[in-house]
Short mmCIF file of C-alpha atoms and ligand atoms in Angstrom, two decimals:
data_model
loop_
_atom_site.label_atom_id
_atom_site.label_comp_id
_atom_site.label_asym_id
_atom_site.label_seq_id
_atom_site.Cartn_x
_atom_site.Cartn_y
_atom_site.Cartn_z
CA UNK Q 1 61.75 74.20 111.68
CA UNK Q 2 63.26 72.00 108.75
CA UNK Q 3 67.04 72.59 108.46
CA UNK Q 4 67.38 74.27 105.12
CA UNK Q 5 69.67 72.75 102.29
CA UNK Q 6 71.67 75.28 100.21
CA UNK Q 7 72.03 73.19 97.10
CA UNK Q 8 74.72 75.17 94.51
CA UNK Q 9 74.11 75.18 90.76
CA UNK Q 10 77.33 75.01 88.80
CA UNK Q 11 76.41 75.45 85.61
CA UNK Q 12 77.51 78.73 85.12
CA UNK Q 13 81.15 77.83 85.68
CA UNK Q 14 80.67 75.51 82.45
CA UNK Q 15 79.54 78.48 80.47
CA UNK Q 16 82.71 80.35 81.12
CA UNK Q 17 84.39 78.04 80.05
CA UNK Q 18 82.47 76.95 77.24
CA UNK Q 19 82.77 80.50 75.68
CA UNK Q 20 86.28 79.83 74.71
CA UNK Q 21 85.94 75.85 74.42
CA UNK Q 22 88.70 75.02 76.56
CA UNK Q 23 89.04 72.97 79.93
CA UNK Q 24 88.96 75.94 82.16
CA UNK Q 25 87.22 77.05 84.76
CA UNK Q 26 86.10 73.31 85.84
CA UNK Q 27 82.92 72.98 87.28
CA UNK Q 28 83.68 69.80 89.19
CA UNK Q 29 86.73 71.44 91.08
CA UNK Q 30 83.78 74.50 91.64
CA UNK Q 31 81.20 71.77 92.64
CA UNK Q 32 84.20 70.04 95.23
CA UNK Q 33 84.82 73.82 96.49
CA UNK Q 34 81.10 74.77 97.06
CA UNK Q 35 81.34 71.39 99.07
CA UNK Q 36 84.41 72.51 100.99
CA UNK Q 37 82.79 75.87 101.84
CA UNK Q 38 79.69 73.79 103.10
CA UNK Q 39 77.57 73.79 100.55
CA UNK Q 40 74.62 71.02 101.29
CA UNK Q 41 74.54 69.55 97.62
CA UNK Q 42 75.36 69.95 93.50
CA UNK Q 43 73.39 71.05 90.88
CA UNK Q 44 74.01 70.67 87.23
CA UNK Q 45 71.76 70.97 84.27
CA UNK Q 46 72.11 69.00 81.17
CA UNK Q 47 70.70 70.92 78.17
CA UNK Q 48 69.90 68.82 74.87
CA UNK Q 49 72.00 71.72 72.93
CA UNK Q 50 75.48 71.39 75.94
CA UNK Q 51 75.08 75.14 75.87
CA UNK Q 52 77.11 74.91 79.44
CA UNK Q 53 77.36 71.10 80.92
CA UNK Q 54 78.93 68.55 78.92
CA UNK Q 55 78.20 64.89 79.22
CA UNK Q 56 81.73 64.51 81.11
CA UNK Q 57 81.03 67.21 83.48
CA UNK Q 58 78.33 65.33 84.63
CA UNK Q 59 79.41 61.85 84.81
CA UNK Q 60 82.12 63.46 86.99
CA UNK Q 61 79.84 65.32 89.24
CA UNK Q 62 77.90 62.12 90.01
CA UNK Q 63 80.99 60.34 90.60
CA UNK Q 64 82.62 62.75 92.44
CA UNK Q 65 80.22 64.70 94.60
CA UNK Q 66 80.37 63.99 98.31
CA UNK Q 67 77.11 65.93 99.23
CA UNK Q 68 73.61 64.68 96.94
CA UNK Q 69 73.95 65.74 93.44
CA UNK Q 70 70.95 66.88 91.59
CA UNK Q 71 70.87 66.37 87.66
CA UNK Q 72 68.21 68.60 86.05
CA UNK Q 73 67.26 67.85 83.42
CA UNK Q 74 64.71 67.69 80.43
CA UNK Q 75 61.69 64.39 80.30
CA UNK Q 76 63.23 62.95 77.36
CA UNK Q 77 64.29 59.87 76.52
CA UNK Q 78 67.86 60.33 75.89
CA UNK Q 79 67.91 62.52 79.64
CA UNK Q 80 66.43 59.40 81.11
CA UNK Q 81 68.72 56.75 79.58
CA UNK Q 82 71.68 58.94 81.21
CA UNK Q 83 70.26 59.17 84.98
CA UNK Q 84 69.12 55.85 85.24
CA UNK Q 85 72.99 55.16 84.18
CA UNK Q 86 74.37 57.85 86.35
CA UNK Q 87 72.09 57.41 89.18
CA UNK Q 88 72.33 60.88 91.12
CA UNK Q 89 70.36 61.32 94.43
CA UNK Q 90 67.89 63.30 92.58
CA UNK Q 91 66.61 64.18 89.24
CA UNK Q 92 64.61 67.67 88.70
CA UNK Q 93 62.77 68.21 85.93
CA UNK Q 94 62.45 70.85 84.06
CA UNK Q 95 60.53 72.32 80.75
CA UNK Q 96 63.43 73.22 78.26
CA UNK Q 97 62.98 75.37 75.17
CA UNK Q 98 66.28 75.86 72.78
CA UNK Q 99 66.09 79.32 72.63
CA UNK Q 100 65.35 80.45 75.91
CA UNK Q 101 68.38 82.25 77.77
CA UNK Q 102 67.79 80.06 80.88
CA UNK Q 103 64.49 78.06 82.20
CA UNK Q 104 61.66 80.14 81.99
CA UNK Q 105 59.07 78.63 83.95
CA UNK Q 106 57.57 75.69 85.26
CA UNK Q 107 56.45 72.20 83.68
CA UNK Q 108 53.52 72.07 82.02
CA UNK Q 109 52.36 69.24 84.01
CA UNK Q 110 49.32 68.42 82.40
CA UNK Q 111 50.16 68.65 79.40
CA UNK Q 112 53.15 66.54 80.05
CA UNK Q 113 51.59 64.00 82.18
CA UNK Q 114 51.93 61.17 79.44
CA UNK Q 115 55.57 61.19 79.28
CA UNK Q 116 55.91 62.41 83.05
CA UNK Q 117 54.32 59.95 85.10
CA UNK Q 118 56.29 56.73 83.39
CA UNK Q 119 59.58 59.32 83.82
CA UNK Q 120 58.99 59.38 87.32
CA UNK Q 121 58.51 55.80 88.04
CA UNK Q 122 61.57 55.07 86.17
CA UNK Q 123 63.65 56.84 88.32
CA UNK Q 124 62.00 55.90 91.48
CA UNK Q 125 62.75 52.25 90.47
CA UNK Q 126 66.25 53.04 89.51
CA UNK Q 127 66.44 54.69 93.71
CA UNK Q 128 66.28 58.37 92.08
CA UNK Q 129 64.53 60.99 94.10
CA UNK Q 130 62.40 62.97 91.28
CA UNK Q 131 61.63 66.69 91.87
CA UNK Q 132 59.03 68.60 89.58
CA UNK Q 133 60.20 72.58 88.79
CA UNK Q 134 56.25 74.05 88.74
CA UNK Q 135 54.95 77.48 89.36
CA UNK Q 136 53.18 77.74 92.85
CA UNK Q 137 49.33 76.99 91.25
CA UNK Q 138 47.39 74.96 93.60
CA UNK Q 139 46.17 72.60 90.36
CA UNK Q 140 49.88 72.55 89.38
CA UNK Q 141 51.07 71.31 92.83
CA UNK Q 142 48.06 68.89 93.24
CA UNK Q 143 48.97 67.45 89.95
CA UNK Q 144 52.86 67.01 90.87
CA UNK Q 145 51.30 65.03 93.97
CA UNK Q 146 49.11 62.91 91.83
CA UNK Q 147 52.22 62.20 89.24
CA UNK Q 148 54.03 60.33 91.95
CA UNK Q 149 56.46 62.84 92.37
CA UNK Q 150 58.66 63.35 95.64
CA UNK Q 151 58.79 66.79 95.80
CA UNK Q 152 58.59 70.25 94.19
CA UNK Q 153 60.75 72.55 93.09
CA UNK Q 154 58.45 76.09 93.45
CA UNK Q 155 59.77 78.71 90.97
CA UNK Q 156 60.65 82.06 92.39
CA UNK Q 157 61.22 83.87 89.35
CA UNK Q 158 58.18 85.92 89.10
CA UNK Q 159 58.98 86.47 93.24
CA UNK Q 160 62.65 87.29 92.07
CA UNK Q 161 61.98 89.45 89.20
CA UNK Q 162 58.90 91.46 91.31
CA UNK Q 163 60.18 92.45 94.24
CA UNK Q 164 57.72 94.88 95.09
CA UNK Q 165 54.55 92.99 94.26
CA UNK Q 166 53.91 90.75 97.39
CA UNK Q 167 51.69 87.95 95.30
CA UNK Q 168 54.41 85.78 93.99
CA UNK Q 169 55.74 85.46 97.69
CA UNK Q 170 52.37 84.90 99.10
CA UNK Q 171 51.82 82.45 96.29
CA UNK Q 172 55.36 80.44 97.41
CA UNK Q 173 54.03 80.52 100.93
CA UNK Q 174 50.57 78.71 99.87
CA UNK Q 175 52.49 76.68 97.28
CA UNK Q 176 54.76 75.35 99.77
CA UNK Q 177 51.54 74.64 102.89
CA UNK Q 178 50.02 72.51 99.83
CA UNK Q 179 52.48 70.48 98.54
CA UNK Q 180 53.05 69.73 102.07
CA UNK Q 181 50.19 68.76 102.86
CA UNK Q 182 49.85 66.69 99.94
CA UNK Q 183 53.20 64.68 100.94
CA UNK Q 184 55.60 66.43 98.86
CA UNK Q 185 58.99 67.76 99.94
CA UNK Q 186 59.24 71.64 98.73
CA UNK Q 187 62.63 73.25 97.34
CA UNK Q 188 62.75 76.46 95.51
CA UNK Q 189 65.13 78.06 93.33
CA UNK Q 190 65.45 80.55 90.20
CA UNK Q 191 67.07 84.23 90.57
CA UNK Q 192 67.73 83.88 93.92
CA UNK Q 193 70.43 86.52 95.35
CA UNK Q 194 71.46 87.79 98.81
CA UNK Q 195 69.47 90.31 98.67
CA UNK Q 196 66.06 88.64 97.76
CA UNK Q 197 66.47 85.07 99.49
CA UNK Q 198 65.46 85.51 103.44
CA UNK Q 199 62.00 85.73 102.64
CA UNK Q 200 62.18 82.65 100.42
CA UNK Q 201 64.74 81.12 103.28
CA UNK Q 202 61.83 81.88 106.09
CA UNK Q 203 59.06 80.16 104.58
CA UNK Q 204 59.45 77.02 106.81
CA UNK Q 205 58.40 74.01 104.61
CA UNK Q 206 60.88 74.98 102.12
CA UNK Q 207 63.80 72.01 102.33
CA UNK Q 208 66.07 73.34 99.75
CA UNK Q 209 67.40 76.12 97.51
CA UNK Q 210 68.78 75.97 94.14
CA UNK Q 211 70.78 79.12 93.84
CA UNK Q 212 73.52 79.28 90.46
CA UNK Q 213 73.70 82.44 88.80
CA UNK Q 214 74.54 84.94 91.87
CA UNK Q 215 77.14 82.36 93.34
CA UNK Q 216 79.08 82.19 90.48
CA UNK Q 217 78.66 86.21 89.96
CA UNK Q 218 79.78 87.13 93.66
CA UNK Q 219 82.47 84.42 93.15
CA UNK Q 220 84.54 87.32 90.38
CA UNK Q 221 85.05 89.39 92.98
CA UNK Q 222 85.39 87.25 95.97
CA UNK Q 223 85.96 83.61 95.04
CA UNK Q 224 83.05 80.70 95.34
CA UNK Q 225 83.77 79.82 98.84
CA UNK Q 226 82.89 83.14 100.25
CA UNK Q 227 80.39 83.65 97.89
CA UNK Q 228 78.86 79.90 99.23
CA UNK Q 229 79.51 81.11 103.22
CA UNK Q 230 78.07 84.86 102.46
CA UNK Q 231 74.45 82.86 101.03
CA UNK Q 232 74.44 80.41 103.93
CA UNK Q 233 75.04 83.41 106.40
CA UNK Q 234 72.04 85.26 104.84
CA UNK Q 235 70.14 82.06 104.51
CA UNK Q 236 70.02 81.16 108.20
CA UNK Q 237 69.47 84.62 109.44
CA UNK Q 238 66.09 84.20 107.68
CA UNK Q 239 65.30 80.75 109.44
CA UNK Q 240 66.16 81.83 112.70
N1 PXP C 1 66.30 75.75 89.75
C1 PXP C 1 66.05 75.44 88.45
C2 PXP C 1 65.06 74.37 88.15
C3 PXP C 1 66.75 76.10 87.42
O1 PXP C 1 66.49 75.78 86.14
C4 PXP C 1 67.71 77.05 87.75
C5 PXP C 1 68.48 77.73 86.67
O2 PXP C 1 69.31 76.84 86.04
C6 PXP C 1 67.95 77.32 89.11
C7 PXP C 1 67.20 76.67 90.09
C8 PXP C 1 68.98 78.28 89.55
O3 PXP C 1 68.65 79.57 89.14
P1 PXP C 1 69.69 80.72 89.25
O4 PXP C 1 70.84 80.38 88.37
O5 PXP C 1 68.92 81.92 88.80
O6 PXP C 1 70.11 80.79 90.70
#
């Protein structure tokens, strides 16, 4: 089986500390301790309204990072001018809304294909690795193949927020068989916890997991490295 990446979204950390404006917690010294507790790569998301990462924050992630950061981010212009500057490992993209609380579902990848398609060949030329966050649809996944993408990232929200309906799992397990088999690498992330991940974790195409929200909620009560060591634990129970 694929080894399976635990990739830790900081963002969180930011929006402590943006509710008081000041300079604390960091979410690069998070980001360095996921690292330390052996987290397999970064994850930040830069929102057009810097509701939690600020343009610093992620200028020092890239910089700083020793594992493969991923930027999400928005296919806008201004999004584009900064990773092509920045140059992370990898670039997600993701549908943004103002006033949702967090992402709410996949890209609309048809009706974005205009702007997508260039978006993705710009960062392939500047030696980004472009992920597209879709909902596991078969036409959705074909499409992500067809847009030159490198991989999908399969949205488990509906999986995370139904935990007794077994479609949205069976749909991550098909999702992930396709995009395979249409060359794409598959990660997976959204509402993700200890408690719902090892059937996400055993689905054996799946590469990597974006997981923010829990880490930095487990890491009140027992600090991020444990909370980083507890996931992995519960992770590769699943892929054993
Ligand atoms: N993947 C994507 C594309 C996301 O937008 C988010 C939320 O920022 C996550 C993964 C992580 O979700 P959560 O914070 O619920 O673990």
């Amino acid at each position: 089986m694929l080894p399976l990446r635990l990739c830790i979204n900081v963002d969180h950390v930011a929006t402590v500390r943006q509710a008081r404006q000041t300079d604390e917690p960091d979410p690069v010294a998070a980001a360095l301790a996921c690292e330390a507790a052996g987290a397999d790569g970064i994850t930040a998301h830069l929102r057009e309204d810097r509701r939690h990462m600020q343009d610093a924050d992620i200028e020092q992630l890239a910089v700083r990072c020793r594992t493969p950061f991923n930027l999400e981010m928005a296919c806008t212009e201004e999004m584009l001018l900064i990773a092509e500057r920045l140059r992370p490992a990898q670039v997600t993209l993701v549908p943004e809304k103002r006033a949702e609380v967090t992402t709410e579902g996949g890209l609309d990848v048809t009706k974005a294909s205009d702007m997508l398609q260039p978006a993705i060949a710009r960062l392939s030329a500047a030696g980004i690795r472009t992920a597209l966050f879709v909902d596991p649809v078969p036409m959705i996944i074909e499409r992500s193949a067809w847009l030159g993408a490198q991989a999908i990232e399969l949205h488990t929200g509906t999986y995370a927020h139904h935990p007794h309906d077994q479609r949205p799992l069976a749909a991550l397990r098909t999702g992930a068989r396709q995009a395979v088999a249409l060359g794409l690498k598959v990660h997976a992330g959204h509402g993700l916890t200890v408690r719902n991940v090892a059937p996400v974790a055993a689905i054996p195409e799946i590469e990597e997991l974006n997981i923010g929200h829990t880490i930095v909620s487990m890491a009140m009560f027992t600090g991020i490295a444990q909370a980083v060591r507890e996931m992995r634990r519960v992770m590769d129970a699943a892929r054993r």
